[in-house]
Amino acid sequence: MIFTSRSRMSNVFSLVAFVTVIGSLLFLASGGNIFHPQAAKAASYHEPFCVQKQICADAIDSGEYYTGHDEPSALFYSNTPGSGNSYISQLTLPKDPPTLPNQSGTGGTFNFQLHPAFWFGMAMCDTQSAPEFTNQCTPDSDTNIFDNVNTRAKDYMGKHPGTAFMEMQFYPPGWAPFNLPGGISCDATRWCSALNIDSFSQNQNTGVNNNDACLSTVGVEPVNFAFVTKNGAAQAQANPLSFATNPAVSTPDPTRDLFMNSGDRLVVDLHDTPTGFQVVINDLTQGTSGSMTASIGNGFGQVVFAPKAKTCKVDPYAFHPMYSTSSEHTRVPWAAHSYNVAFSDEIGHFEYCNAVNSNGVCTQDGVHDLDTTLAKDEDDIFCLSAASSTRVPITGCAGTDADFDGVPYQPVWPDGNTTLHPTPILFTSPLINGSQSYSRVAFETDLPRIEFDTIPPCQRHVANPADPNPGQDCVNPAVGANFYPIYSTGTVSGQCVWQLGSATIPGTTNTFGGTSTAEYGGLLLLAYPAPGGPTLRYNNFRQVLSSNPC
């Protein structure tokens, strides 16, 4: 639940008093311990998608490997029917500089070093996903808003229909191939994209996860995944079990998939259809197009929630958008972030490494790697050697940068220096059904969720004995970061566009304070379903604007 009104805020503080009494119980039952993440271990092809790729939605609390997705986001709000399930945005893919990166960190910075992906997002129905399993969800409807903290209320958040989150992701070229664990590039010079739908296999009201067979193959956060193809047909079954058993799911096919060049101007159209949610990408520069539909025909499916089962089962399922509108109340109740319709970058997944062993673990730290976290070297995983690269021969690691000292946290973002730094991602404010503007915008980053290993760590839990001072040491930018990117506005051909990078991008018209501290605002208190009643977290910084300035 997102608390906005005065009456709701009073309910929050009543709830704080309530959960304080049973804090220890909730802490244990909901897995609310401070999370010290992955030990140095490389992923294999038998690992679930979220382990291999490190580009999934962050959950409120989840096990090893599933935490650490730093996602600075722009949120779009409107009470207009259709705003939560159908929008169009124009996107210009960023360009890399002419200067190649080098192992000493003195060369250029490429997009793959800043972000393994960026994406457009939207909430989806999934009746086999958290928070609970009524097997009911009415697509494209605000009847799915259940955000009351009163456990006796008809709209208590624990009764919320099962929810998934869609990320329409774009992947930069030039580094390790996508089909390698930790790899992110489809091609040496061209971009590709994929439709991802992330679910969460936990009953939040009981704290029970899915069966061991599912957890070992698709994980606690199963992902439906399909590259955007030129004819709209998935190159392999998109469901999570298919990814675990069929390499074709994660192997780009240039004869079938839509490949795009840096600098291409795109129109990205996201909407529902009778057979499932669909994305259509029109490349205006090349005159090409592609699409993907989250349909049964493309092999999308639900991982059946059956905690006592001995095998993992997937049922065919067509995903449809959950809500009709997009506001502070249309959220995914298991996710760290608070939103429905959003644009987000995925940062914090590249560090230089000078030597890698056969298990994909860095054995010799690279430039900037200070290893100052509580768990030393815990981010030196998912590493690939220069020999694995499709173009730029550097060795690096794609694991979560828990101490915020990697490339994405240095001042190498778009700033007008196109000799050494890339150009910014440019996108227009989405238009509802392609014609109407969203009325409000917000900025949000989930830094508190991932500041678990800074010194001192962020105390994000409320009524948790391990966090006696909730909110303390949750800071923006994070400890260790020398830079954090911000959204700003500019103008291209007379049209307002959003851009991500520094405050000094040429032609910038509004920097919203000019720093990440100013732009992303204060700590946001969220409630989540949990055993015994709601639990509270500081998972994000968020600032909501009163209008849409672009």
PDB file of N, CA and C in Angstrom, residues 441 443 485-491 496-515 518-519 543 545-550:
ATOM      1  N   VAL A 441       3.646  12.763 -12.691  1.00  0.00           N
ATOM      2  CA  VAL A 441       4.883  11.991 -12.807  1.00  0.00           C
ATOM      3  C   VAL A 441       5.506  11.866 -11.432  1.00  0.00           C
ATOM      4  N   PHE A 443       9.293  10.230  -9.398  1.00  0.00           N
ATOM      5  CA  PHE A 443      10.619   9.620  -9.513  1.00  0.00           C
ATOM      6  C   PHE A 443      10.807   8.681  -8.324  1.00  0.00           C
ATOM      7  N   PRO A 485      22.616   8.404 -11.379  1.00  0.00           N
ATOM      8  CA  PRO A 485      21.965   9.080 -12.506  1.00  0.00           C
ATOM      9  C   PRO A 485      20.603   9.654 -12.139  1.00  0.00           C
ATOM     10  N   ILE A 486      20.239  10.722 -12.837  1.00  0.00           N
ATOM     11  CA  ILE A 486      18.944  11.362 -12.611  1.00  0.00           C
ATOM     12  C   ILE A 486      18.208  11.518 -13.946  1.00  0.00           C
ATOM     13  N   TYR A 487      16.891  11.657 -13.847  1.00  0.00           N
ATOM     14  CA  TYR A 487      16.069  11.982 -15.004  1.00  0.00           C
ATOM     15  C   TYR A 487      16.025  13.499 -15.168  1.00  0.00           C
ATOM     16  N   SER A 488      16.087  13.914 -16.409  1.00  0.00           N
ATOM     17  CA  SER A 488      15.917  15.328 -16.730  1.00  0.00           C
ATOM     18  C   SER A 488      15.109  15.421 -18.018  1.00  0.00           C
ATOM     19  N   THR A 489      14.697  16.611 -18.374  1.00  0.00           N
ATOM     20  CA  THR A 489      13.976  16.805 -19.621  1.00  0.00           C
ATOM     21  C   THR A 489      14.809  17.614 -20.596  1.00  0.00           C
ATOM     22  N   GLY A 490      14.553  17.376 -21.861  1.00  0.00           N
ATOM     23  CA  GLY A 490      15.187  18.118 -22.935  1.00  0.00           C
ATOM     24  C   GLY A 490      14.204  18.266 -24.081  1.00  0.00           C
ATOM     25  N   THR A 491      14.692  18.743 -25.201  1.00  0.00           N
ATOM     26  CA  THR A 491      13.846  18.950 -26.366  1.00  0.00           C
ATOM     27  C   THR A 491      14.536  18.400 -27.603  1.00  0.00           C
ATOM     28  N   CYS A 496       9.252  17.536 -26.215  1.00  0.00           N
ATOM     29  CA  CYS A 496       9.849  17.270 -24.906  1.00  0.00           C
ATOM     30  C   CYS A 496      10.178  15.796 -24.771  1.00  0.00           C
ATOM     31  N   VAL A 497      11.366  15.506 -24.244  1.00  0.00           N
ATOM     32  CA  VAL A 497      11.792  14.125 -24.026  1.00  0.00           C
ATOM     33  C   VAL A 497      12.401  13.982 -22.634  1.00  0.00           C
ATOM     34  N   TRP A 498      12.316  12.785 -22.104  1.00  0.00           N
ATOM     35  CA  TRP A 498      13.011  12.428 -20.881  1.00  0.00           C
ATOM     36  C   TRP A 498      14.377  11.869 -21.243  1.00  0.00           C
ATOM     37  N   GLN A 499      15.353  12.108 -20.364  1.00  0.00           N
ATOM     38  CA  GLN A 499      16.710  11.617 -20.580  1.00  0.00           C
ATOM     39  C   GLN A 499      17.303  11.230 -19.231  1.00  0.00           C
ATOM     40  N   LEU A 500      18.209  10.269 -19.250  1.00  0.00           N
ATOM     41  CA  LEU A 500      18.805   9.769 -18.010  1.00  0.00           C
ATOM     42  C   LEU A 500      20.312   9.917 -18.076  1.00  0.00           C
ATOM     43  N   GLY A 501      20.890  10.500 -17.018  1.00  0.00           N
ATOM     44  CA  GLY A 501      22.332  10.677 -16.974  1.00  0.00           C
ATOM     45  C   GLY A 501      22.704  11.739 -15.963  1.00  0.00           C
ATOM     46  N   SER A 502      23.605  12.620 -16.350  1.00  0.00           N
ATOM     47  CA  SER A 502      24.048  13.688 -15.449  1.00  0.00           C
ATOM     48  C   SER A 502      23.117  14.893 -15.586  1.00  0.00           C
ATOM     49  N   ALA A 503      23.392  15.918 -14.789  1.00  0.00           N
ATOM     50  CA  ALA A 503      22.608  17.154 -14.853  1.00  0.00           C
ATOM     51  C   ALA A 503      23.117  18.098 -15.925  1.00  0.00           C
ATOM     52  N   THR A 504      24.149  17.693 -16.681  1.00  0.00           N
ATOM     53  CA  THR A 504      24.784  18.604 -17.636  1.00  0.00           C
ATOM     54  C   THR A 504      24.629  18.152 -19.082  1.00  0.00           C
ATOM     55  N   ILE A 505      23.640  17.308 -19.373  1.00  0.00           N
ATOM     56  CA  ILE A 505      23.397  16.912 -20.753  1.00  0.00           C
ATOM     57  C   ILE A 505      23.030  18.159 -21.551  1.00  0.00           C
ATOM     58  N   PRO A 506      23.692  18.436 -22.668  1.00  0.00           N
ATOM     59  CA  PRO A 506      23.384  19.642 -23.454  1.00  0.00           C
ATOM     60  C   PRO A 506      21.910  19.706 -23.842  1.00  0.00           C
ATOM     61  N   GLY A 507      21.336  20.894 -23.730  1.00  0.00           N
ATOM     62  CA  GLY A 507      19.945  21.086 -24.089  1.00  0.00           C
ATOM     63  C   GLY A 507      18.952  20.748 -22.995  1.00  0.00           C
ATOM     64  N   THR A 508      19.449  20.416 -21.800  1.00  0.00           N
ATOM     65  CA  THR A 508      18.564  20.065 -20.688  1.00  0.00           C
ATOM     66  C   THR A 508      17.702  21.263 -20.293  1.00  0.00           C
ATOM     67  N   THR A 509      16.415  20.994 -20.037  1.00  0.00           N
ATOM     68  CA  THR A 509      15.484  22.058 -19.659  1.00  0.00           C
ATOM     69  C   THR A 509      15.061  22.007 -18.198  1.00  0.00           C
ATOM     70  N   ASN A 510      15.158  20.829 -17.568  1.00  0.00           N
ATOM     71  CA  ASN A 510      14.775  20.723 -16.152  1.00  0.00           C
ATOM     72  C   ASN A 510      15.509  19.546 -15.532  1.00  0.00           C
ATOM     73  N   THR A 511      16.223  19.788 -14.442  1.00  0.00           N
ATOM     74  CA  THR A 511      16.974  18.727 -13.763  1.00  0.00           C
ATOM     75  C   THR A 511      16.314  18.280 -12.463  1.00  0.00           C
ATOM     76  N   PHE A 512      15.202  18.893 -12.080  1.00  0.00           N
ATOM     77  CA  PHE A 512      14.444  18.511 -10.892  1.00  0.00           C
ATOM     78  C   PHE A 512      15.320  18.485  -9.630  1.00  0.00           C
ATOM     79  N   GLY A 513      16.065  19.538  -9.482  1.00  0.00           N
ATOM     80  CA  GLY A 513      16.938  19.682  -8.322  1.00  0.00           C
ATOM     81  C   GLY A 513      18.393  19.434  -8.621  1.00  0.00           C
ATOM     82  N   GLY A 514      18.679  18.705  -9.692  1.00  0.00           N
ATOM     83  CA  GLY A 514      20.048  18.539 -10.156  1.00  0.00           C
ATOM     84  C   GLY A 514      20.863  17.480  -9.455  1.00  0.00           C
ATOM     85  N   THR A 515      20.313  16.853  -8.407  1.00  0.00           N
ATOM     86  CA  THR A 515      21.022  15.770  -7.717  1.00  0.00           C
ATOM     87  C   THR A 515      20.046  14.632  -7.461  1.00  0.00           C
ATOM     88  N   ALA A 518      17.880  15.282  -4.349  1.00  0.00           N
ATOM     89  CA  ALA A 518      16.744  16.175  -4.547  1.00  0.00           C
ATOM     90  C   ALA A 518      15.667  15.522  -5.406  1.00  0.00           C
ATOM     91  N   GLU A 519      16.084  14.847  -6.463  1.00  0.00           N
ATOM     92  CA  GLU A 519      15.096  14.347  -7.424  1.00  0.00           C
ATOM     93  C   GLU A 519      14.238  13.211  -6.877  1.00  0.00           C
ATOM     94  N   GLN A 543       9.551  10.789  -5.032  1.00  0.00           N
ATOM     95  CA  GLN A 543       8.994  12.131  -5.086  1.00  0.00           C
ATOM     96  C   GLN A 543       7.898  12.145  -6.148  1.00  0.00           C
ATOM     97  N   LEU A 545       5.394  14.415  -8.351  1.00  0.00           N
ATOM     98  CA  LEU A 545       5.139  15.770  -8.831  1.00  0.00           C
ATOM     99  C   LEU A 545       3.639  15.981  -8.980  1.00  0.00           C
ATOM    100  N   SER A 546       3.215  17.218  -8.893  1.00  0.00           N
ATOM    101  CA  SER A 546       1.788  17.535  -8.984  1.00  0.00           C
ATOM    102  C   SER A 546       1.285  17.568 -10.415  1.00  0.00           C
ATOM    103  N   SER A 547       2.208  17.478 -11.369  1.00  0.00           N
ATOM    104  CA  SER A 547       1.818  17.532 -12.778  1.00  0.00           C
ATOM    105  C   SER A 547       2.811  16.717 -13.599  1.00  0.00           C
ATOM    106  N   ASN A 548       2.586  16.677 -14.890  1.00  0.00           N
ATOM    107  CA  ASN A 548       3.506  16.026 -15.827  1.00  0.00           C
ATOM    108  C   ASN A 548       4.228  17.122 -16.606  1.00  0.00           C
ATOM    109  N   PRO A 549       5.509  17.376 -16.308  1.00  0.00           N
ATOM    110  CA  PRO A 549       6.205  18.508 -16.935  1.00  0.00           C
ATOM    111  C   PRO A 549       6.674  18.242 -18.358  1.00  0.00           C
ATOM    112  N   CYS A 550       6.410  17.052 -18.861  1.00  0.00           N
ATOM    113  CA  CYS A 550       6.915  16.710 -20.203  1.00  0.00           C
ATOM    114  C   CYS A 550       5.841  15.939 -20.979  1.00  0.00           C
TER     115      CYS A 550
END
